[in-house]
Amino acid sequence: TQLLEQSPQFLSIQEGENLTVYCNSSSVFSSLQWYRQEPGEGPVLLVTVVTGGEVKKLKRLTFQFGDARKDSSLHITAAQPGDTGLYLCAGPFGNEKLTFGTGTRLTIIP
Amino acid sequence: KAGVTQTPRYLIKTRGQQVTLSCSPISGHRSVSWYQQTPGQGLQFLFEYFSETQRNKGNFPGRFSGRQFSNSRSEMNVSTLELGDSALYLCASSLRLAGSTDTQYFGPGTRLTVL
């Protein structure tokens, strides 16, 4: 069982639609980060959320940290083909620098 | 400023061999972490080095080891390779050792295939 479960695992939608990706855990995290990874590259940090209930916006992307700091969501408005990629949530846990979620593979169809 | 570089980008080995992967962090970054990415297990933390000392270690067997040099460059070694070691090995660098909001910058990874 993964510490951070992401849903859905795969998502394929048309350009212009909205979508939400979820990251859930039964454990409390001091912070959570969201990364996007494209084929042949390493993950790139999108945002870090620290405070329970925090909402951060990055252009068309909105990130929210749950009040209890056990979950987070990523909402994309008017998805574009450039949003295609593997979205990963991650947080520091135990001795690990970062524990990563199971990932959501997003495909935006033009 | 140059990003994190990893060499080689691709590697093919056979079972039982050993392999050494290299990572050059962003200039000025002192922390280097290694991760293994596979389709089945996802991204998993291997270990972190800071000031030439291993500071944290994930749940991997002793066949996986690493080191960091005085210039912060890091190498990881896998001995007695197994088929299940086939993966993308990612290196990430950051300025500091600790800090839950510390930004890590990832390299493009080394794709290791074990035959």
Coordinates of C-alpha atoms in Angstrom, one line a residue:
Chain A
T1 CA 0.0 0.0 0.0
Q2 CA 1.4 3.4 -1.1
L3 CA 1.5 6.1 1.5
L4 CA 0.2 8.7 -1.0
E5 CA -2.5 7.4 -3.3
Q6 CA -3.4 9.4 -6.4
S7 CA -6.6 9.3 -8.4
P8 CA -7.4 8.8 -11.1
Q9 CA -4.4 6.8 -12.3
F10 CA -5.1 7.7 -15.9
L11 CA -7.1 10.6 -17.4
S12 CA -7.7 11.5 -21.0
I13 CA -9.8 14.5 -21.8
Q14 CA -10.4 17.0 -24.6
E15 CA -8.6 20.3 -24.8
G16 CA -10.6 23.0 -23.1
E17 CA -12.2 20.8 -20.4
N18 CA -11.6 21.1 -16.7
L19 CA -10.2 18.3 -14.5
T20 CA -9.2 17.5 -10.9
V21 CA -6.5 15.2 -9.7
Y22 CA -6.4 13.9 -6.1
C23 CA -3.7 12.9 -3.7
N24 CA -4.8 11.2 -0.5
S25 CA -3.1 9.7 2.5
S26 CA -4.0 8.4 6.0
S27 CA -0.9 10.2 7.4
V28 CA -0.4 13.8 8.1
F29 CA 2.2 15.7 6.0
S30 CA 4.0 18.9 7.0
S31 CA 3.9 19.9 3.4
L32 CA 3.0 18.5 0.0
Q33 CA 4.5 19.2 -3.4
W34 CA 3.2 18.7 -6.9
Y35 CA 5.5 17.8 -9.8
R36 CA 4.9 17.3 -13.5
Q37 CA 7.1 14.8 -15.4
E38 CA 7.3 14.6 -19.1
P39 CA 8.8 11.7 -21.1
G40 CA 12.5 11.5 -21.0
E41 CA 12.8 14.1 -18.2
G42 CA 12.9 14.3 -14.5
P43 CA 10.0 15.7 -12.4
V44 CA 9.6 19.5 -12.3
L45 CA 8.3 21.1 -9.2
L46 CA 5.0 23.0 -9.7
V47 CA 4.1 24.1 -6.2
T48 CA 4.6 23.5 -2.5
V49 CA 1.7 23.8 -0.1
V50 CA 2.4 24.0 3.6
T51 CA -0.6 25.2 5.6
G52 CA -3.8 23.2 6.0
G53 CA -6.5 24.6 3.8
E54 CA -4.0 26.5 1.7
V55 CA -4.9 27.3 -1.9
K56 CA -2.3 28.3 -4.5
K57 CA -2.9 29.2 -8.1
L58 CA -0.4 28.9 -10.9
K59 CA -2.1 30.3 -14.0
R60 CA -4.7 27.7 -14.9
L61 CA -3.7 25.3 -12.1
T62 CA -5.2 25.5 -8.7
F63 CA -3.7 23.5 -5.8
Q64 CA -5.3 22.9 -2.5
F65 CA -4.0 21.3 0.7
G66 CA -6.6 19.6 2.9
D67 CA -7.4 21.1 6.3
A68 CA -6.0 18.1 8.1
R69 CA -2.9 18.0 5.8
K70 CA -3.6 14.5 4.7
D71 CA -4.8 15.2 1.2
S72 CA -4.3 17.6 -1.7
S73 CA -5.9 18.3 -5.1
L74 CA -4.8 19.8 -8.4
H75 CA -7.5 21.4 -10.5
I76 CA -6.7 22.4 -14.1
T77 CA -9.0 24.8 -15.9
A78 CA -9.4 24.8 -19.7
A79 CA -6.8 22.1 -20.2
Q80 CA -4.3 22.5 -23.0
P81 CA -2.1 19.8 -24.8
G82 CA 0.9 21.3 -23.0
D83 CA -0.6 20.1 -19.7
T84 CA 0.0 16.5 -20.8
G85 CA 2.3 14.6 -18.5
L86 CA 2.6 12.5 -15.3
Y87 CA 1.5 14.5 -12.3
L88 CA 3.0 13.4 -9.0
C89 CA 2.3 14.6 -5.4
A90 CA 5.1 14.1 -2.9
G91 CA 5.9 15.0 0.7
P92 CA 8.7 14.5 3.3
F93 CA 8.0 11.4 5.5
G94 CA 10.2 9.6 7.9
N95 CA 13.8 9.2 6.7
E96 CA 12.8 9.8 3.1
K97 CA 13.7 13.1 1.5
L98 CA 10.4 12.8 -0.5
T99 CA 7.8 10.1 -0.6
F100 CA 6.0 10.2 -3.9
G101 CA 2.4 9.4 -4.8
T102 CA 1.3 6.8 -7.3
G103 CA 1.0 9.3 -10.1
T104 CA -1.7 10.5 -12.5
R105 CA -1.0 10.2 -16.2
L106 CA -2.8 13.0 -17.9
T107 CA -3.4 13.2 -21.7
I108 CA -5.0 16.2 -23.3
I109 CA -6.5 15.6 -26.7
P110 CA -6.3 18.5 -29.1
Chain B
K1 CA 22.7 28.3 -14.6
A2 CA 23.2 24.7 -15.7
G3 CA 20.7 22.1 -14.4
V4 CA 21.4 18.7 -12.9
T5 CA 23.2 16.4 -15.2
Q6 CA 23.3 12.7 -15.1
T7 CA 25.6 10.3 -17.0
P8 CA 25.2 8.0 -18.8
R9 CA 21.6 8.6 -20.0
Y10 CA 21.1 5.0 -21.1
L11 CA 22.8 1.8 -19.9
I12 CA 22.4 -1.9 -20.6
K13 CA 23.9 -4.5 -18.3
T14 CA 23.4 -8.2 -17.6
R15 CA 22.5 -9.9 -14.4
G16 CA 25.2 -10.1 -11.9
Q17 CA 27.2 -7.2 -13.2
Q18 CA 27.6 -3.9 -11.3
V19 CA 27.0 -0.4 -12.5
T20 CA 28.0 3.1 -11.4
L21 CA 25.8 6.2 -12.2
S22 CA 27.0 9.7 -12.0
C23 CA 25.2 13.0 -11.0
S24 CA 26.4 16.5 -11.1
P25 CA 24.2 18.9 -9.1
I26 CA 23.4 22.5 -9.8
S27 CA 26.4 24.7 -8.9
G28 CA 26.1 25.6 -5.2
H29 CA 23.8 22.8 -4.2
R30 CA 25.1 20.6 -1.5
S31 CA 22.4 18.0 -1.2
V32 CA 22.0 15.2 -3.7
S33 CA 19.3 12.6 -3.5
W34 CA 18.7 9.5 -5.6
Y35 CA 15.4 8.0 -6.6
Q36 CA 14.4 4.9 -8.5
Q37 CA 11.4 5.0 -10.8
T38 CA 9.7 1.9 -12.1
P39 CA 6.2 1.4 -13.6
G40 CA 5.2 -0.9 -10.8
Q41 CA 6.6 0.9 -7.7
G42 CA 6.6 4.5 -9.0
L43 CA 9.2 6.9 -7.6
Q44 CA 11.1 5.6 -4.6
F45 CA 13.7 7.4 -2.5
L46 CA 17.1 5.6 -2.4
F47 CA 19.3 7.9 -0.3
E48 CA 20.5 11.5 0.3
Y49 CA 24.0 12.8 0.6
F50 CA 25.1 16.1 2.1
S51 CA 28.6 17.3 2.7
E52 CA 30.0 13.9 1.5
T53 CA 27.9 12.0 4.1
Q54 CA 24.8 9.8 3.7
R55 CA 22.1 11.5 5.7
N56 CA 19.0 9.5 4.9
K57 CA 18.4 6.1 3.3
G58 CA 15.3 4.5 1.8
N59 CA 14.2 0.9 2.0
F60 CA 16.6 -0.6 -0.5
P61 CA 19.0 -3.6 -0.1
G62 CA 22.7 -3.0 0.6
R63 CA 23.5 -3.7 -3.1
F64 CA 22.6 0.0 -3.6
S65 CA 25.2 2.4 -2.4
G66 CA 26.4 5.8 -3.1
R67 CA 28.9 8.5 -2.3
Q68 CA 29.4 12.2 -2.7
F69 CA 32.6 14.0 -3.5
S70 CA 33.9 17.3 -2.1
N71 CA 32.6 19.1 -5.2
S72 CA 29.1 17.7 -4.4
R73 CA 29.1 15.4 -7.4
S74 CA 27.6 12.1 -6.5
E75 CA 27.7 8.5 -7.7
M76 CA 25.5 5.6 -7.0
N77 CA 26.5 2.0 -7.4
V78 CA 24.4 -1.1 -7.8
S79 CA 26.2 -4.4 -7.4
T80 CA 25.1 -7.9 -8.5
L81 CA 22.4 -6.5 -10.7
E82 CA 19.0 -8.2 -10.9
L83 CA 16.3 -8.0 -13.5
G84 CA 14.2 -6.0 -11.1
D85 CA 16.8 -3.2 -11.0
S86 CA 15.8 -2.1 -14.5
A87 CA 14.5 1.4 -13.9
L88 CA 15.0 5.1 -14.4
Y89 CA 17.4 6.4 -11.8
L90 CA 16.9 10.0 -11.0
C91 CA 19.1 12.4 -9.2
A92 CA 17.9 15.6 -7.5
S93 CA 19.9 18.4 -6.0
S94 CA 18.9 21.1 -3.5
L95 CA 20.6 23.8 -1.5
R96 CA 20.0 22.5 1.9
L97 CA 19.8 19.2 3.7
A98 CA 16.6 19.6 5.6
G99 CA 13.5 21.6 5.2
S100 CA 10.1 20.3 4.1
T101 CA 9.8 23.2 1.6
D102 CA 13.2 22.7 0.1
T103 CA 13.0 22.7 -3.7
Q104 CA 14.6 19.7 -5.4
Y105 CA 15.8 20.0 -9.0
F106 CA 15.8 16.7 -10.9
G107 CA 18.1 15.6 -13.6
P108 CA 16.8 13.7 -16.7
G109 CA 17.7 10.3 -15.2
T110 CA 19.7 7.3 -16.3
R111 CA 17.7 4.5 -17.9
L112 CA 19.1 1.2 -16.8
T113 CA 18.1 -2.0 -18.5
V114 CA 19.3 -5.3 -16.9
L115 CA 19.1 -8.3 -19.3

